Amino acid sequence: MISTIQQPIDKSHRVDSWITQIHNSLVPITCTSEFFSFNFTALVSMQQYELYDMPADAISSVVFSPTNPDLLLVSSWDKSVRLYDVHNTSPLKTSYTHKAPVLDCCFSDGAHAFSGGLDKRLKTFDFNTGNDTILGAHDEAIKCVEYSKENNLIVTGSWDKTIRLWDIRSKDADSGGTYTQPGKVFAIDVMNHKLVVAMAGRHVFIYDVRNMKDAIQKRESSLKYMTRCVKCMPNGEGYASSSIEGRVSVEFFDPSPKSQARKYAFKCHRKVIDGVDTVYPVNALAFHPTHGTFASGGADGVVNIWDGFNKKRLRQYPSYPSSVASLSFSCDGRMLAVASSYTFEEGEKDHPPDSVFIRPLSENECKPKQVGSS
Amino acid sequence: MPEETEQTTQLTSDQLKLSSNIANYSFEDQKENIIPVKQGRSGVTLSQLFSVAPSKRHEQLQEGHNQFSQELQNLGELDDPLDVYSRYIEWTIQNYPEGHNNESNLIQLLEAATRLFQDDVRYKNDARYLKYWIQYSKYVEQPREIFAFLENKNIGSNYAVYYEEYGTLLERAQKYKEADEIYKLGIRRNAQPLERLNRRYNDFQIRMMTTTSIPNENPQTASKELINPQRKILGIKSSASSTKSAPLNVALARNSSSSREAANTLKIEHATPIDDNLPSTGKISVFYDPDGRIGAAALAASENKWKDYGTEASRKKENIHDPLKWKGEKLSQKSNCSVIPAAKLEIYHDEPQLASLNETERPIEDFGRLPENKSDTSKEHKLTRETNSSHTLGKQSASSSSQTRKAKSNNIQLPENFFINLDQFYVGDEEFCFEEIRAKYLGWGDKSVEEEEHSIDANVSEYCTDVEKNPTSNIGQRTPIKDAKFDESEKTNRPSPTINTKEALADIYEIFSQPLIRDSDDENGDYSSSSRAKRENKPTIFYDENSLLQTPSSSYNTSGIFAGQKRKGSHDENFDLFENSFNSQASAKRQALGILFPLDCVHKETDIENSQSLNNELENNSCGESNSIILRNQYSNHRGDIRTVPFEILTPIDERNSEYESGKASLSSATSFKATESNESTGELDDTFGHKTQKKVIPLSSKSNQPILHFQAFNSLPGNLCNPMDPEIRDKFFSELNPPLSSYEGFYDHKLTEFSGSEKVNNCAMNWINNSRKRHNVSIDSDYTLNLLDDTFEIRQKLGEGGFAKVYCIVDKKRLNKIIGNEIHRSSNCNDKSIFRALKLQKPPDAWEFYILRQVHQRVSASTINSFISVSALYLFKDESYLIMEYLEHGTILDVVNAATKENTSMDELLVGFFTVELLKAIEAMHAAGIIHGDLKADNLLVRLEPTEEWDSQYSPTGSNGWSKKGVKIIDFGRAIDLTLFSEETKFICDWETSEQDCYEMRVGKPWKWHADYYGLAGIIYCMLHHKFMQTTCVDESITRKRYMPLLPFKRYWQDLWRRMFDMLLNPSYVRSDSQLPITNELRDIRRELEGYLVMNCERNGKSLKLMLRKLENKEYS
């Protein structure tokens, strides 16, 4: 009786150990093969590289096309807006110029670019025909240009303390309307129908693009100092903003206390120099289109990838030669464009050359880490 | 079947003796599997059991089970049904020495037996029945409940066994007091056998004596006994909070919801016999039931409530899974404990070098909640800012804000410091973002584009120089100008009074040549660099700060202009110095002060002379506030060139030879803004400062009888030094030339007659341009003809203008007629480039260039001959000279550069490399032929892109496959030197005012030879690479050695050979170990290297040299 009991035990043991033996022998083989193939592709395609044919002056903005992950629009202080094909060996595809330095640019669809700058004019450029047209003008320099896909509108923010909307279908320049703000507009972003406007004086207004008469919410920036950048989350729930004092805040649109309790701010882009925590401006933010994580770029030349859900830093890339002026993820999330260009935070000085780096991203590089199911 | 069982027992008893030994053997190895039984086990049974094979034993046992189950079916008909069970149980125990298992089902059996008879009155006091209950209790988790149940059912309460077992159980559970009570209860109830119970109780008491004497045995119980000795068995606990003293209560409470009532029942039931002993407390009176009625009712209730103890299966039912299919089932894993983000995490500080790609994730530091009261923080921020108004406001506010932050959370250990200067971005109540600051800095802040567009026409660019002269620069050391030998390295050592010398001039030039950016570096970085200020259209002020001790008298200034201050965009308060801003539009001022210099004339020597006259003025103004006097001079320049502003288009460098100044003054016809401007300036110069000319060490004009050249240049061909431009020397050359110049083909000498055609030519060119604008169709009109002796030309547009010459495009009528004669359609002829010529109208006349070009074409080998402009004729008159040269349509290198700048592109390195190679080839050949160009610059270099049938895209350095048709063409040999006319040691000095485009030696008045071309070459390459005129910086390698470097750094991706090439060209005397020039061989080596690079890369990375050249070819440069 006992032996009959023992036998099965023995058998099962043997079977078990046999299975584990199989596993022990099989698993490493499959692993190594995967490992090799992965590494191989990594070596071939994962190298960061610098774009050629850069503008002659500082870079103000880089934006990837919303349709073609290879096309990158770069606006510069040398008055030009350039379109690059980042995978081409001679990347510069086309360019057009303003009469003054260009401060921001954006795509509407894959074939049109919009840009504005110190010449106070909003220009559009048709990549197919190569024609540039002036749509209209602000009273002061245009600081930011964004496109609202849902409403087919261009939104511009200017130092003349106004937001203007431009209906790109109609020729009438005043089609969208002008909306006065309490301060000079420093940064805007549009997601779904929400428009976030960050201004001087730490004002942050949230509008519904469809009804611009009154702001939905009028907030004061959560950060103590001047806002540098505002970017909306891809899911439209909120936005992140960065300031000149090495902080990034993540806030939510939903005014309910429960939602508001989720907001937070954190420190970043700092260096300890001689025992003093040196705080760098955070010039650029960009949300990953699919994962919802975001990248921040500072005047220290460092780019960090943050997981805003789990409040984790996912990556820190080796620092770039100069301040990070602008960041953009390609529409498929496979590439990150980093504009390393002096942002004048210290006034005129000698600085490394302005350049744009393209950093291919592996599948999970910007993916939020799964936290235990609970 | 009783008989059968009897048989088996008989059999076993028979076998007992027989096989005791064997039996011992048979279950010896199974002893571990036999559960000991109190009464012992039959060895025979065991040996029997284990002697058979397991499978057979299984069959036997199954048979036994079957027998008993048959018996049990007839249970109802038996007098003593318990007997069947008792036998079955006994049998099971005996035959399953391993105790309960799935086969024996002992527990189920016991359960069945006990449950069946629990309400049977017959067995209430049956020893066997009680025995099974007790046995069953061994298999139950809570055996006390069994006893409580039995108590409740009043089963076996007369048997001592019950109390003994119960007592032992409690004793084992260390419930000594309760055990004691149980024993007492049993004795009181007269449980049988009483004696044994008494004995057990005594034993228990003895054990208790020993255990209680151990203090740590169960202190709680022990202490309770001490405190509450009166408490009786099953009595009421004295303390409500103590559950331990009420075992039954506890036991029942676990079992059912009616436990309280049941407990009450028990208490009531037993209260009667013991109530006398109970202390008369209020609590007990509640449960006192003298009549027994309540007790009976309660008993009935209790019987209803606790009818059944329940089976093991029923008790375990929560633990039993219903059988499920395994497929698709998930085994529940031990869940990961979730990471709860703690409110306070360790602060992470970015460490600069820790950044790495694959860094493991780190928690975001300080995910603290935002401050609830935001307005507070902003106020706080404002306050801190307001309280600090000093220069260091930014830092202070930063640190104070960090302090307030510190007060809020203890997370921060380090003081914070802003990388940026907050003052810059917070002015008053307003915030300014980086872009605004930059825009302001660049001058875009308060100017609209429209304004700018208008302002371009009247664009006034200003140039300023800071002139400082160290008073200690020596005079003693100064060698006479005659020798023109200077040792600059020594001059700082000895004091010198201020004298206008070339050396002093050289010092000033050296200062000029210092790039402004470097100035700012030197000046402790106190003020922002002014290098960009050139872009501003508004008057700009350049500040300087100098701590050098200077006496006013020793200060040099090139043109001292004192004007009102206008400060713009400055952050500095601490300049206690002179600032001069000069707005050219303030013409009155300008006239009063006298000088307006075009860009090109910035470094006019005459300025220096003139400026001295201002020194007195300067002294007066300096107020002696410090020992330092800094003069800030601004040169204003009217620029007629519309292109200039937005792109900073490079304009050709005017060369102006002082000896022609007076002649130029008479050249008054204003064909262009530029012309008038230069006239204006020169005219003014003469007017205003004419009276000072006697002061000059070197006179303006060689026509004056002051000997310019103090070297004996005239009779014997030269000594060591020579001004190659000296007309007297040239005249001498011409006179001694063998064969004479007049024998040259295409030389028409009419030195004695005046022609005075320059104005006509100029007007023709103007008209041509105007008309061609109006009329698209080009028609040849007689209006434009120019008759030079027998030849007729047709004037077209002006191509360019030098300092004292103008170049026009003309049509060779002769050739045209020839073509027309050949009956080729006229309109197509107009496009035939062969009919075009370039006319260089020079005033005063000059035959030198003609001579040199002819010499070049004679001496230079055929392979590079195309790199030099060819001249077809020279018409020399008394007042003017007309040089007819070939015409190239593609413009100069400068045009290419400007076109690229306009398009915001840069010349590709390949293209630059190509032109450089061509240029180097030409210069090597030229130097080898003994000719120095002397005025190489980007606007003296034409792009040669001749049409070719076959042209391979693969670059060929030898010029095969059509590559020889592409290249450059050097023009403007006006300053060229024919070395064969001089002795080998001869070096040259120049008397023309130099600019930064002239080589260092020229600028400082040092003798030079090939340096000029090397520097010019470097300037061209620099211009192509950087789209700017070359500026150089100087690095002291040692006291006597200075190494020059281009100011702008080479781009990272450019080839290293550029750096080496510049190093060679700018420091030619360091190239060879013997410091000898020329370095033709070394240049050839680096050229070959560059050629190799071109060959390798002419079609690479999507770039094609051929395509780039073709692009240039297709462009129109007019």
Short mmCIF file of N, CA and C in Angstrom, two decimals, chain B residues 23-142:
data_model
loop_
_atom_site.label_atom_id
_atom_site.label_comp_id
_atom_site.label_asym_id
_atom_site.label_seq_id
_atom_site.Cartn_x
_atom_site.Cartn_y
_atom_site.Cartn_z
N ALA B 23 4.92 -13.46 12.73
CA ALA B 23 4.11 -12.25 12.76
C ALA B 23 4.96 -11.03 13.09
N ASN B 24 5.80 -11.24 14.08
CA ASN B 24 6.70 -10.14 14.41
C ASN B 24 7.44 -9.64 13.19
N TYR B 25 7.83 -10.60 12.46
CA TYR B 25 8.55 -10.26 11.25
C TYR B 25 7.71 -9.50 10.26
N SER B 26 6.46 -10.03 10.12
CA SER B 26 5.68 -9.55 8.99
C SER B 26 5.32 -8.07 9.12
N PHE B 27 5.11 -7.57 10.33
CA PHE B 27 4.75 -6.14 10.40
C PHE B 27 5.85 -5.30 11.03
N GLU B 28 7.00 -5.96 11.13
CA GLU B 28 8.11 -5.21 11.73
C GLU B 28 8.43 -3.93 10.91
N ASP B 29 8.40 -4.12 9.58
CA ASP B 29 8.79 -2.97 8.75
C ASP B 29 7.66 -1.97 8.55
N GLN B 30 6.50 -2.28 9.14
CA GLN B 30 5.36 -1.38 8.96
C GLN B 30 4.99 -0.67 10.24
N LYS B 31 5.86 -0.77 11.22
CA LYS B 31 5.50 -0.26 12.54
C LYS B 31 5.12 1.22 12.51
N GLU B 32 5.80 1.93 11.61
CA GLU B 32 5.52 3.38 11.54
C GLU B 32 4.11 3.67 11.07
N ASN B 33 3.54 2.69 10.41
CA ASN B 33 2.20 2.91 9.86
C ASN B 33 1.09 2.48 10.80
N ILE B 34 1.47 2.04 11.99
CA ILE B 34 0.45 1.54 12.90
C ILE B 34 0.21 2.55 14.00
N ILE B 35 -1.02 2.98 14.09
CA ILE B 35 -1.36 3.93 15.15
C ILE B 35 -1.56 3.15 16.45
N PRO B 36 -0.88 3.58 17.47
CA PRO B 36 -1.04 2.84 18.74
C PRO B 36 -2.46 3.03 19.30
N VAL B 37 -2.97 1.96 19.81
CA VAL B 37 -4.30 2.01 20.41
C VAL B 37 -4.14 1.72 21.90
N LYS B 38 -5.02 2.34 22.68
CA LYS B 38 -4.86 2.23 24.13
C LYS B 38 -4.84 0.80 24.60
N GLN B 39 -5.80 0.05 24.06
CA GLN B 39 -5.89 -1.33 24.50
C GLN B 39 -4.94 -2.26 23.77
N GLY B 40 -4.17 -1.72 22.90
CA GLY B 40 -3.22 -2.55 22.16
C GLY B 40 -3.83 -3.15 20.92
N ARG B 41 -2.99 -3.64 20.06
CA ARG B 41 -3.47 -4.24 18.83
C ARG B 41 -3.09 -5.72 18.80
N SER B 42 -3.84 -6.42 18.13
CA SER B 42 -3.55 -7.85 18.01
C SER B 42 -2.41 -8.06 17.04
N GLY B 43 -1.39 -8.69 17.53
CA GLY B 43 -0.23 -8.94 16.67
C GLY B 43 -0.58 -9.84 15.51
N VAL B 44 -1.44 -10.78 15.78
CA VAL B 44 -1.82 -11.72 14.72
C VAL B 44 -2.51 -10.98 13.58
N THR B 45 -3.47 -10.14 14.00
CA THR B 45 -4.18 -9.38 12.98
C THR B 45 -3.21 -8.57 12.15
N LEU B 46 -2.32 -7.93 12.89
CA LEU B 46 -1.36 -7.08 12.17
C LEU B 46 -0.50 -7.90 11.21
N SER B 47 0.02 -9.03 11.73
CA SER B 47 0.90 -9.85 10.89
C SER B 47 0.12 -10.40 9.71
N GLN B 48 -1.15 -10.71 10.02
CA GLN B 48 -1.99 -11.19 8.92
C GLN B 48 -2.17 -10.10 7.86
N LEU B 49 -2.43 -8.93 8.40
CA LEU B 49 -2.66 -7.81 7.49
C LEU B 49 -1.47 -7.55 6.59
N PHE B 50 -0.35 -7.49 7.21
CA PHE B 50 0.82 -7.09 6.45
C PHE B 50 1.53 -8.23 5.73
N SER B 51 1.07 -9.44 6.01
CA SER B 51 1.71 -10.56 5.32
C SER B 51 1.13 -10.78 3.93
N VAL B 52 -0.07 -10.28 3.75
CA VAL B 52 -0.65 -10.47 2.41
C VAL B 52 -0.28 -9.29 1.51
N ALA B 53 -0.39 -9.59 0.26
CA ALA B 53 -0.05 -8.54 -0.71
C ALA B 53 -1.05 -7.40 -0.62
N PRO B 54 -0.67 -6.24 -0.85
CA PRO B 54 -1.56 -5.08 -0.68
C PRO B 54 -2.85 -5.20 -1.46
N SER B 55 -2.73 -5.69 -2.68
CA SER B 55 -3.95 -5.78 -3.48
C SER B 55 -4.92 -6.81 -2.88
N LYS B 56 -4.34 -7.90 -2.39
CA LYS B 56 -5.17 -8.95 -1.81
C LYS B 56 -5.79 -8.47 -0.50
N ARG B 57 -4.97 -7.74 0.27
CA ARG B 57 -5.45 -7.21 1.54
C ARG B 57 -6.62 -6.28 1.28
N HIS B 58 -6.49 -5.50 0.23
CA HIS B 58 -7.54 -4.58 -0.13
C HIS B 58 -8.85 -5.34 -0.40
N GLU B 59 -8.71 -6.44 -1.13
CA GLU B 59 -9.90 -7.26 -1.42
C GLU B 59 -10.54 -7.77 -0.14
N GLN B 60 -9.67 -8.26 0.74
CA GLN B 60 -10.17 -8.82 2.01
C GLN B 60 -10.93 -7.77 2.79
N LEU B 61 -10.31 -6.61 2.89
CA LEU B 61 -10.93 -5.55 3.68
C LEU B 61 -12.23 -5.11 3.06
N GLN B 62 -12.23 -5.06 1.74
CA GLN B 62 -13.46 -4.66 1.05
C GLN B 62 -14.59 -5.65 1.37
N GLU B 63 -14.16 -6.92 1.43
CA GLU B 63 -15.13 -7.96 1.80
C GLU B 63 -15.73 -7.69 3.17
N GLY B 64 -14.84 -7.34 4.13
CA GLY B 64 -15.29 -7.03 5.48
C GLY B 64 -16.26 -5.87 5.49
N HIS B 65 -15.93 -4.85 4.74
CA HIS B 65 -16.82 -3.69 4.66
C HIS B 65 -18.18 -4.09 4.15
N ASN B 66 -18.13 -4.92 3.12
CA ASN B 66 -19.41 -5.37 2.54
C ASN B 66 -20.26 -6.10 3.58
N GLN B 67 -19.59 -6.95 4.34
CA GLN B 67 -20.33 -7.70 5.36
C GLN B 67 -21.02 -6.75 6.32
N PHE B 68 -20.28 -5.81 6.84
CA PHE B 68 -20.84 -4.89 7.84
C PHE B 68 -21.94 -4.03 7.24
N SER B 69 -21.72 -3.63 6.00
CA SER B 69 -22.78 -2.79 5.42
C SER B 69 -24.08 -3.58 5.22
N GLN B 70 -23.93 -4.88 4.96
CA GLN B 70 -25.14 -5.73 4.89
C GLN B 70 -25.83 -5.77 6.24
N GLU B 71 -25.01 -5.94 7.27
CA GLU B 71 -25.57 -5.99 8.63
C GLU B 71 -26.30 -4.71 8.96
N LEU B 72 -25.64 -3.59 8.56
CA LEU B 72 -26.21 -2.29 8.93
C LEU B 72 -27.55 -2.06 8.25
N GLN B 73 -27.76 -2.73 7.11
CA GLN B 73 -29.04 -2.56 6.42
C GLN B 73 -30.20 -3.10 7.27
N ASN B 74 -29.88 -4.08 8.06
CA ASN B 74 -30.92 -4.68 8.89
C ASN B 74 -30.95 -4.10 10.29
N LEU B 75 -30.40 -2.93 10.44
CA LEU B 75 -30.18 -2.35 11.76
C LEU B 75 -31.49 -2.19 12.55
N GLY B 76 -32.53 -1.79 11.82
CA GLY B 76 -33.80 -1.49 12.48
C GLY B 76 -34.40 -2.70 13.20
N GLU B 77 -34.02 -3.90 12.78
CA GLU B 77 -34.66 -5.08 13.36
C GLU B 77 -33.92 -5.63 14.56
N LEU B 78 -32.81 -5.03 14.87
CA LEU B 78 -31.97 -5.57 15.95
C LEU B 78 -32.31 -4.93 17.29
N ASP B 79 -32.10 -5.73 18.35
CA ASP B 79 -32.32 -5.22 19.69
C ASP B 79 -31.25 -4.21 20.07
N ASP B 80 -30.08 -4.58 19.68
CA ASP B 80 -28.97 -3.71 20.05
C ASP B 80 -28.25 -3.27 18.78
N PRO B 81 -28.81 -2.29 18.12
CA PRO B 81 -28.19 -1.88 16.85
C PRO B 81 -26.76 -1.34 17.04
N LEU B 82 -26.53 -0.84 18.22
CA LEU B 82 -25.19 -0.29 18.47
C LEU B 82 -24.13 -1.35 18.37
N ASP B 83 -24.58 -2.58 18.66
CA ASP B 83 -23.62 -3.69 18.67
C ASP B 83 -22.98 -3.85 17.30
N VAL B 84 -23.79 -3.77 16.26
CA VAL B 84 -23.25 -3.90 14.90
C VAL B 84 -22.16 -2.84 14.69
N TYR B 85 -22.52 -1.62 15.05
CA TYR B 85 -21.55 -0.54 14.90
C TYR B 85 -20.29 -0.79 15.71
N SER B 86 -20.57 -1.30 16.94
CA SER B 86 -19.40 -1.47 17.80
C SER B 86 -18.45 -2.49 17.19
N ARG B 87 -19.04 -3.55 16.64
CA ARG B 87 -18.18 -4.55 16.02
C ARG B 87 -17.49 -3.97 14.76
N TYR B 88 -18.29 -3.24 14.01
CA TYR B 88 -17.73 -2.66 12.78
C TYR B 88 -16.56 -1.75 13.13
N ILE B 89 -16.78 -0.93 14.15
CA ILE B 89 -15.71 0.00 14.53
C ILE B 89 -14.50 -0.76 15.01
N GLU B 90 -14.74 -1.74 15.84
CA GLU B 90 -13.62 -2.52 16.34
C GLU B 90 -12.84 -3.13 15.19
N TRP B 91 -13.62 -3.70 14.27
CA TRP B 91 -13.00 -4.36 13.11
C TRP B 91 -12.15 -3.36 12.31
N THR B 92 -12.73 -2.20 12.11
CA THR B 92 -12.03 -1.19 11.33
C THR B 92 -10.73 -0.78 12.01
N ILE B 93 -10.87 -0.57 13.32
CA ILE B 93 -9.67 -0.15 14.05
C ILE B 93 -8.59 -1.20 13.94
N GLN B 94 -9.01 -2.43 14.07
CA GLN B 94 -8.02 -3.50 14.03
C GLN B 94 -7.43 -3.66 12.64
N ASN B 95 -8.27 -3.55 11.65
CA ASN B 95 -7.79 -3.84 10.29
C ASN B 95 -7.16 -2.64 9.57
N TYR B 96 -7.38 -1.53 10.14
CA TYR B 96 -6.71 -0.35 9.55
C TYR B 96 -5.77 0.26 10.57
N PRO B 97 -4.65 -0.37 10.73
CA PRO B 97 -3.74 0.14 11.77
C PRO B 97 -3.25 1.56 11.46
N GLU B 98 -3.38 1.95 10.22
CA GLU B 98 -2.93 3.32 9.92
C GLU B 98 -3.96 4.36 10.33
N GLY B 99 -5.07 3.90 10.88
CA GLY B 99 -6.06 4.85 11.38
C GLY B 99 -7.02 5.25 10.28
N HIS B 100 -7.50 6.45 10.42
CA HIS B 100 -8.51 6.88 9.45
C HIS B 100 -7.87 7.20 8.12
N ASN B 101 -8.44 6.66 7.09
CA ASN B 101 -8.10 7.13 5.75
C ASN B 101 -9.30 6.91 4.87
N ASN B 102 -9.12 7.15 3.62
CA ASN B 102 -10.28 7.10 2.74
C ASN B 102 -10.85 5.69 2.62
N GLU B 103 -9.97 4.73 2.85
CA GLU B 103 -10.47 3.36 2.73
C GLU B 103 -11.20 2.91 4.01
N SER B 104 -10.59 3.27 5.12
CA SER B 104 -11.20 2.77 6.37
C SER B 104 -12.47 3.54 6.71
N ASN B 105 -12.45 4.84 6.35
CA ASN B 105 -13.62 5.64 6.65
C ASN B 105 -14.01 5.58 8.11
N LEU B 106 -13.02 5.53 8.97
CA LEU B 106 -13.28 5.37 10.39
C LEU B 106 -14.11 6.53 10.93
N ILE B 107 -13.75 7.70 10.50
CA ILE B 107 -14.45 8.87 11.03
C ILE B 107 -15.92 8.83 10.63
N GLN B 108 -16.12 8.50 9.36
CA GLN B 108 -17.51 8.43 8.88
C GLN B 108 -18.28 7.36 9.66
N LEU B 109 -17.56 6.30 9.92
CA LEU B 109 -18.19 5.21 10.67
C LEU B 109 -18.59 5.66 12.07
N LEU B 110 -17.64 6.30 12.73
CA LEU B 110 -17.92 6.80 14.08
C LEU B 110 -19.03 7.82 14.05
N GLU B 111 -18.99 8.65 13.08
CA GLU B 111 -20.03 9.67 12.96
C GLU B 111 -21.40 9.01 12.82
N ALA B 112 -21.41 8.03 11.89
CA ALA B 112 -22.68 7.34 11.64
C ALA B 112 -23.21 6.72 12.94
N ALA B 113 -22.30 6.05 13.63
CA ALA B 113 -22.71 5.37 14.86
C ALA B 113 -23.20 6.37 15.89
N THR B 114 -22.44 7.41 16.11
CA THR B 114 -22.82 8.34 17.17
C THR B 114 -24.07 9.11 16.81
N ARG B 115 -24.16 9.58 15.57
CA ARG B 115 -25.31 10.40 15.20
C ARG B 115 -26.62 9.60 15.27
N LEU B 116 -26.46 8.37 14.84
CA LEU B 116 -27.67 7.55 14.75
C LEU B 116 -28.37 7.43 16.10
N PHE B 117 -27.59 7.34 17.12
CA PHE B 117 -28.17 7.05 18.42
C PHE B 117 -28.13 8.23 19.37
N GLN B 118 -27.90 9.42 18.86
CA GLN B 118 -27.69 10.53 19.81
C GLN B 118 -28.97 10.85 20.59
N ASP B 119 -30.10 10.58 19.97
CA ASP B 119 -31.35 10.85 20.69
C ASP B 119 -32.00 9.56 21.23
N ASP B 120 -31.27 8.48 21.07
CA ASP B 120 -31.82 7.18 21.52
C ASP B 120 -31.65 7.07 23.03
N VAL B 121 -32.78 6.94 23.73
CA VAL B 121 -32.73 6.93 25.20
C VAL B 121 -31.97 5.70 25.70
N ARG B 122 -32.05 4.62 24.91
CA ARG B 122 -31.39 3.39 25.33
C ARG B 122 -29.90 3.60 25.55
N TYR B 123 -29.35 4.46 24.75
CA TYR B 123 -27.90 4.58 24.78
C TYR B 123 -27.41 5.83 25.49
N LYS B 124 -28.35 6.55 26.14
CA LYS B 124 -27.92 7.75 26.84
C LYS B 124 -26.81 7.42 27.83
N ASN B 125 -26.98 6.31 28.47
CA ASN B 125 -25.96 5.93 29.42
C ASN B 125 -25.35 4.59 29.06
N ASP B 126 -24.96 4.52 27.82
CA ASP B 126 -24.29 3.29 27.36
C ASP B 126 -22.80 3.57 27.26
N ALA B 127 -22.04 2.72 27.91
CA ALA B 127 -20.59 2.93 27.96
C ALA B 127 -19.99 2.88 26.55
N ARG B 128 -20.49 1.91 25.75
CA ARG B 128 -19.94 1.78 24.40
C ARG B 128 -20.20 3.05 23.58
N TYR B 129 -21.42 3.49 23.71
CA TYR B 129 -21.81 4.68 22.92
C TYR B 129 -20.93 5.88 23.28
N LEU B 130 -20.77 6.03 24.61
CA LEU B 130 -19.92 7.10 25.08
C LEU B 130 -18.51 6.95 24.54
N LYS B 131 -18.09 5.66 24.55
CA LYS B 131 -16.73 5.39 24.09
C LYS B 131 -16.53 5.85 22.65
N TYR B 132 -17.54 5.64 21.80
CA TYR B 132 -17.39 6.04 20.41
C TYR B 132 -17.36 7.55 20.27
N TRP B 133 -18.16 8.19 21.09
CA TRP B 133 -18.12 9.65 21.07
C TRP B 133 -16.73 10.15 21.42
N ILE B 134 -16.20 9.54 22.48
CA ILE B 134 -14.87 9.99 22.91
C ILE B 134 -13.84 9.69 21.83
N GLN B 135 -14.02 8.53 21.23
CA GLN B 135 -13.10 8.18 20.14
C GLN B 135 -13.24 9.19 18.98
N TYR B 136 -14.48 9.48 18.74
CA TYR B 136 -14.75 10.43 17.66
C TYR B 136 -14.12 11.79 17.98
N SER B 137 -14.17 12.14 19.26
CA SER B 137 -13.63 13.44 19.64
C SER B 137 -12.14 13.56 19.32
N LYS B 138 -11.47 12.44 19.20
CA LYS B 138 -10.04 12.46 18.88
C LYS B 138 -9.82 12.95 17.45
N TYR B 139 -10.86 12.75 16.65
CA TYR B 139 -10.70 13.14 15.24
C TYR B 139 -11.29 14.52 14.95
N VAL B 140 -11.70 15.18 15.99
CA VAL B 140 -12.40 16.44 15.78
C VAL B 140 -11.47 17.59 16.17
N GLU B 141 -11.60 18.66 15.45
CA GLU B 141 -10.71 19.80 15.72
C GLU B 141 -10.97 20.40 17.08
N GLN B 142 -12.24 20.49 17.42
CA GLN B 142 -12.60 21.11 18.70
C GLN B 142 -13.25 20.06 19.59
#
